[in-house]
Short mmCIF file of C-alpha atoms in Angstrom, two decimals:
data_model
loop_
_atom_site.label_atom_id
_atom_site.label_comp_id
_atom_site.label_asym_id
_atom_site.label_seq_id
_atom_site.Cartn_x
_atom_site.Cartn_y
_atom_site.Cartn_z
CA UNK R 1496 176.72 62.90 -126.95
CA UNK R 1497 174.11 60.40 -126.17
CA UNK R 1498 174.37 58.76 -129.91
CA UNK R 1499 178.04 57.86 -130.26
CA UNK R 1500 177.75 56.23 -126.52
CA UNK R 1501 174.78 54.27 -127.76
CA UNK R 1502 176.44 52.99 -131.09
CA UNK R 1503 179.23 52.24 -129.23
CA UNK R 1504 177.75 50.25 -126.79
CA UNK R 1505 175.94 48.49 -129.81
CA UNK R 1506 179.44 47.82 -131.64
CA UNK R 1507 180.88 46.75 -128.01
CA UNK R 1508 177.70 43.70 -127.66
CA UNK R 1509 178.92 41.72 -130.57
CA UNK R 1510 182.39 41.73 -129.42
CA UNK R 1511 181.53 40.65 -125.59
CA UNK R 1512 178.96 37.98 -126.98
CA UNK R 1513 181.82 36.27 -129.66
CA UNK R 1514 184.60 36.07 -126.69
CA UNK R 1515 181.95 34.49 -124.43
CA UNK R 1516 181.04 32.14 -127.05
CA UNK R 1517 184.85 31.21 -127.97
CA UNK R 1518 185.85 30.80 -123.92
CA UNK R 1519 182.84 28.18 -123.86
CA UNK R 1520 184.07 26.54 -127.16
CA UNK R 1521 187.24 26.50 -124.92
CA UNK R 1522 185.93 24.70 -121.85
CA UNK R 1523 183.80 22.33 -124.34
CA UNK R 1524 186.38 21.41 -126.11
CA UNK R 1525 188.59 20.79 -123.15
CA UNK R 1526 185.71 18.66 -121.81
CA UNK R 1527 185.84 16.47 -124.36
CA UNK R 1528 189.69 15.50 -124.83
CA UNK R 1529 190.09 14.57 -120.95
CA UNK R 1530 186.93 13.01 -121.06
CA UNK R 1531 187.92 10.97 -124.19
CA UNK R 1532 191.37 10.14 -122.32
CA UNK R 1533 189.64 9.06 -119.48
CA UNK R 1534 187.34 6.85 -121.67
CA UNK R 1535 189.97 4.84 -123.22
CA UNK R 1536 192.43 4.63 -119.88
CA UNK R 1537 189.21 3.11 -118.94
CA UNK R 1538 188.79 0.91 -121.65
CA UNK R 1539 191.92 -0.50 -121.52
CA UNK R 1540 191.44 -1.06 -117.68
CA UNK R 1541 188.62 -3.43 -118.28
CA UNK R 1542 190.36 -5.01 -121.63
CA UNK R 1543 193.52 -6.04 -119.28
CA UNK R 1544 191.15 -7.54 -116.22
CA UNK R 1545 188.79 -9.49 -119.16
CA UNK R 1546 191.68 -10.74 -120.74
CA UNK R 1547 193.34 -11.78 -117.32
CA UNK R 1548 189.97 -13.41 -116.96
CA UNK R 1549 189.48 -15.55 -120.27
CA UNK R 1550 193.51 -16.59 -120.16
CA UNK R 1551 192.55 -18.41 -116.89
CA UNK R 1552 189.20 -19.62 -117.93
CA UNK R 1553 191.16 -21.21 -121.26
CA UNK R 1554 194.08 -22.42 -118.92
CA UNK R 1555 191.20 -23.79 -116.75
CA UNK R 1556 188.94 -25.28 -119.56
CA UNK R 1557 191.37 -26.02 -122.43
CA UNK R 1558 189.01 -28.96 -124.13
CA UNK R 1559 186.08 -26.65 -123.82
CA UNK R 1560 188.30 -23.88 -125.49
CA UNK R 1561 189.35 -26.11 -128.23
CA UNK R 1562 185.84 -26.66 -128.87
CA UNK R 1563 184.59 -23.06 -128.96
CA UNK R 1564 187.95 -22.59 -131.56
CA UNK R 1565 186.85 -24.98 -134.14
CA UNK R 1566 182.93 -23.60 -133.94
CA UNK R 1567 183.88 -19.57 -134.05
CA UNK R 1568 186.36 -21.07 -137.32
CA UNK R 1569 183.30 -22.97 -138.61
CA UNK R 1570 180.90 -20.04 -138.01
CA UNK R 1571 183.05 -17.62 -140.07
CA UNK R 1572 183.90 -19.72 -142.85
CA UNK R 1573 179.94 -20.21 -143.29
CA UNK R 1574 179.76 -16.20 -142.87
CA UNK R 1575 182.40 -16.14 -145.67
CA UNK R 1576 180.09 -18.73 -148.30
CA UNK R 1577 176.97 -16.46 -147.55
CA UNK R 1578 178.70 -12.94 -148.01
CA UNK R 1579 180.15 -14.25 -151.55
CA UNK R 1580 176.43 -15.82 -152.26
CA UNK R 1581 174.41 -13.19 -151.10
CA UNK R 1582 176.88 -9.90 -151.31
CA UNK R 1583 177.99 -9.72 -154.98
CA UNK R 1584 179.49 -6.18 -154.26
CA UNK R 1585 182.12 -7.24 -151.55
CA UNK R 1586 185.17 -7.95 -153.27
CA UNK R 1587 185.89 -11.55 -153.97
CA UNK R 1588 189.58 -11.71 -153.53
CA UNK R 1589 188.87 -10.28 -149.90
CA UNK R 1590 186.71 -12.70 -149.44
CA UNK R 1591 189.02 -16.16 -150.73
CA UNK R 1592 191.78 -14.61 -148.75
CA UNK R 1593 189.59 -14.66 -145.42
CA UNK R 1594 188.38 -17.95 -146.45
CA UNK R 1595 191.75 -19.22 -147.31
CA UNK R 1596 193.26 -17.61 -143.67
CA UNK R 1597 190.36 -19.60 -141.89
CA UNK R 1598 190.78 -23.05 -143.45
CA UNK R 1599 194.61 -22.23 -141.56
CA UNK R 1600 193.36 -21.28 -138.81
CA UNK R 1601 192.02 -25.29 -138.75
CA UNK R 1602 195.32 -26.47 -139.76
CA UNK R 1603 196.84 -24.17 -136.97
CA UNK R 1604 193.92 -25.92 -134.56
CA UNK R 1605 194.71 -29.24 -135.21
CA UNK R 1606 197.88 -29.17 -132.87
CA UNK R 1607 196.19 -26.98 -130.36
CA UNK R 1608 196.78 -26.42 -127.21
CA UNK R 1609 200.57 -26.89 -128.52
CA UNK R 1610 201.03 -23.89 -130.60
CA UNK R 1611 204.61 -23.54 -132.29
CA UNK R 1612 205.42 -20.33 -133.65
CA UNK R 1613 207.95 -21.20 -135.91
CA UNK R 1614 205.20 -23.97 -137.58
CA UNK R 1615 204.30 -23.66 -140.90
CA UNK R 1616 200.66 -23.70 -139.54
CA UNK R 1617 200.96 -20.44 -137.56
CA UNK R 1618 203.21 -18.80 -140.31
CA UNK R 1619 200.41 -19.49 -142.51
CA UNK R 1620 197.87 -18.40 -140.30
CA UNK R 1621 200.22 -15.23 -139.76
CA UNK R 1622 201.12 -14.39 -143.38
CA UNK R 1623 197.18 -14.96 -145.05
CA UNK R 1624 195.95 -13.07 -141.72
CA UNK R 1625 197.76 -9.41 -142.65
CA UNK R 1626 196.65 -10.45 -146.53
CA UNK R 1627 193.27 -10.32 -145.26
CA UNK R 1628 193.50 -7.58 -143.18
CA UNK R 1629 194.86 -5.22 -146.05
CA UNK R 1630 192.35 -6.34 -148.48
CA UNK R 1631 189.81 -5.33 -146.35
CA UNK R 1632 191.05 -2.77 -145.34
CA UNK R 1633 191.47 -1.27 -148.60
CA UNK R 1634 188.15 -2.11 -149.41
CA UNK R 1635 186.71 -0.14 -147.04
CA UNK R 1636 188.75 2.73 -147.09
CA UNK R 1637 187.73 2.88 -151.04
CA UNK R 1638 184.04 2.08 -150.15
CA UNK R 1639 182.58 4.61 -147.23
CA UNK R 1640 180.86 2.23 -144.63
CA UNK R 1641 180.01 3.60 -141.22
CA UNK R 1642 182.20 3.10 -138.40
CA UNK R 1643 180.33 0.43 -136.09
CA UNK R 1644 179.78 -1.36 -139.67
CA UNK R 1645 183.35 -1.65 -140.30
CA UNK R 1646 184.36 -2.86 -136.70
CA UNK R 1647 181.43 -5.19 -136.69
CA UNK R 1648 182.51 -6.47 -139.83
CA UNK R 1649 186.35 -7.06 -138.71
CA UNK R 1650 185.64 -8.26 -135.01
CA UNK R 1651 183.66 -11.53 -136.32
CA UNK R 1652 185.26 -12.26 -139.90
CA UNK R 1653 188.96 -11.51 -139.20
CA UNK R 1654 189.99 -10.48 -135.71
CA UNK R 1655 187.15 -13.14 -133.51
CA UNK R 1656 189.84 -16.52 -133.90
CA UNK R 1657 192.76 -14.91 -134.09
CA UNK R 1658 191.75 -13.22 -130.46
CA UNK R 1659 191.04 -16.93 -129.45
CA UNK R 1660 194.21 -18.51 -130.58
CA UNK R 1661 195.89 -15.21 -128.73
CA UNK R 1662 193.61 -15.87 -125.23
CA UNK R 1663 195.12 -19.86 -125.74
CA UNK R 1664 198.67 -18.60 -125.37
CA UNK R 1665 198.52 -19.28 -122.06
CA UNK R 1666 197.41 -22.90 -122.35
CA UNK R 1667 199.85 -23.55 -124.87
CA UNK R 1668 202.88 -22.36 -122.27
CA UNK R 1669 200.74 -24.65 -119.66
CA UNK R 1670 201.45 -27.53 -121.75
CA UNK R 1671 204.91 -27.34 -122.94
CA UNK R 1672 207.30 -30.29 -121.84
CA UNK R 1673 209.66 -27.97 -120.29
CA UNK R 1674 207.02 -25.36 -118.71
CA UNK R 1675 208.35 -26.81 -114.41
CA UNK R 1676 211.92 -25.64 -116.03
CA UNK R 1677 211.24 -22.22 -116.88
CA UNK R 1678 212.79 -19.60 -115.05
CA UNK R 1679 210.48 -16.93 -115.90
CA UNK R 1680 207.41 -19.24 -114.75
CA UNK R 1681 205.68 -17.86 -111.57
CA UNK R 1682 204.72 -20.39 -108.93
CA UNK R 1683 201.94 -19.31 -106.29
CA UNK R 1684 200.13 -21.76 -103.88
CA UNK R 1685 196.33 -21.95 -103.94
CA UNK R 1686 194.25 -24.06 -101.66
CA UNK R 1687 197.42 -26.00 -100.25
CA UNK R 1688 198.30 -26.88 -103.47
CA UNK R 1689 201.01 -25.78 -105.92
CA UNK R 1690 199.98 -23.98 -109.75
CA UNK R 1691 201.84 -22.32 -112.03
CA UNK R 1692 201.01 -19.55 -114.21
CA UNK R 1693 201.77 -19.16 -117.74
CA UNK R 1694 203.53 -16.35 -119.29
CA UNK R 1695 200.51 -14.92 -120.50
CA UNK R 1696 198.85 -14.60 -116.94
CA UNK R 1697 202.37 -14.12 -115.10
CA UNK R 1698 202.23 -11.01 -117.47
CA UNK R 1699 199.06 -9.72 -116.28
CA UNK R 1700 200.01 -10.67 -112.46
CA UNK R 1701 203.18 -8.04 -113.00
CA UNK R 1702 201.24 -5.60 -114.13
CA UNK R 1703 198.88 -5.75 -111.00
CA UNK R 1704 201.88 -6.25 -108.65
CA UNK R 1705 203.70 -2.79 -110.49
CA UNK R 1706 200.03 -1.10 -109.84
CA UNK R 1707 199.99 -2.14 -106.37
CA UNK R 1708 203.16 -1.09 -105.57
CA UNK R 1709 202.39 2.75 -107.18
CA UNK R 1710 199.19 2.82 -105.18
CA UNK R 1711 199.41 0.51 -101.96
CA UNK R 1712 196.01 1.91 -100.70
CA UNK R 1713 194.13 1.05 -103.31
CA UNK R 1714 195.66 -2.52 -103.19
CA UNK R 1715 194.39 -2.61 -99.88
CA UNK R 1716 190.77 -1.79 -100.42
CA UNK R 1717 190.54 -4.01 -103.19
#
């Protein structure tokens, strides 16, 4: 009698121990997804207030913007002449095509703040930017790199001016002939003194008013 309760309490271990084990995988697992949720609601908390931040800093300082344009376009077109120098197993048709989408970039700069979309300039810019981006891209799906590498790799040499250009939107809408006209435009008084915003910003300044409105008492703490 005693041996069959022993072996089954032996067969019965095994069994407890693997449900334990696949109830924590459970909770770990669970962990992790509404911890990585949380991580990128996060995320793209802090990406909305910096880019509220630089669009006014650019409105603010749109000579020292245009400056800081023409040396991040500069800086990557040198990046460009070293990495076909120095990195013979980067693929040189990549390569031309970011070179190519930067010397449009200065084309596109030349009229800056005033950036037309329907320009030949910007549709340049536009057209040799996704060319660059799927040559890339291809190359690095066909050649493993790590992860960081690869975002390193696009943030300077094909998303960095591109980013700036997007961040000068709102100077560009600043500067328009028509801009007092607009009806969208959103007029606010600041030190007894009358400024506009831009679309850009008046975009940003909605979505703060919408999240105010949902949670008034956090509006009134901040």
């Amino acid at each position: 009698g005693a041996a069959p309760r022993q072996l089954a309490s032996h067969t019965c271990l095994p069994a407890h121990f693997a449900a334990v084990e696949f109830a924590m995988g459970l909770v770990f697992t669970g962990l992790v997804y509404v911890s990585g949720y949380l991580f990128l609601i996060f995320v793209a908390i802090c990406l909305a207030c910096g880019l509220y931040y630089l669009a006014e800093l650019a409105e603010e300082y749109n000579a020292l913007t245009r400056r800081l344009l023409s040396c991040a376009i500069a800086a990557v077109l040198i990046v460009h002449i070293l990495l076909l120098a120095l990195e013979p197993h980067l693929p040189y048709v990549a390569l031309a095509a970011g070179f190519a989408n930067h010397i449009a970039y200065l084309w596109l700069h030349q009229s800056y703040p005033l950036l037309r979309i329907a320009s030949p300039a910007f549709l340049t810019s536009l057209s040799l930017f996704g060319v660059s981006h799927y040559l890339w891209g291809t190359h690095f799906l066909a050649h493993y790199h790590q992860l960081a590498h690869v975002l390193c790799f696009f943030l300077f040499n094909v998303w960095l001016v591109p980013f700036g250009f997007f961040i000068s939107l709102s100077v560009n809408e600043a500067r328009l002939p028509n801009t007092q006209a607009g009806l969208a435009d959103e007029v606010y008084s600041e030190g007894g003194g009358v400024k506009q915003k831009s679309g850009l910003l008046s975009a940003f300044s909605f979505v703060r008013e919408k999240r105010d409105d949902m949670m008034p008492s956090m509006a009134k703490k901040v």
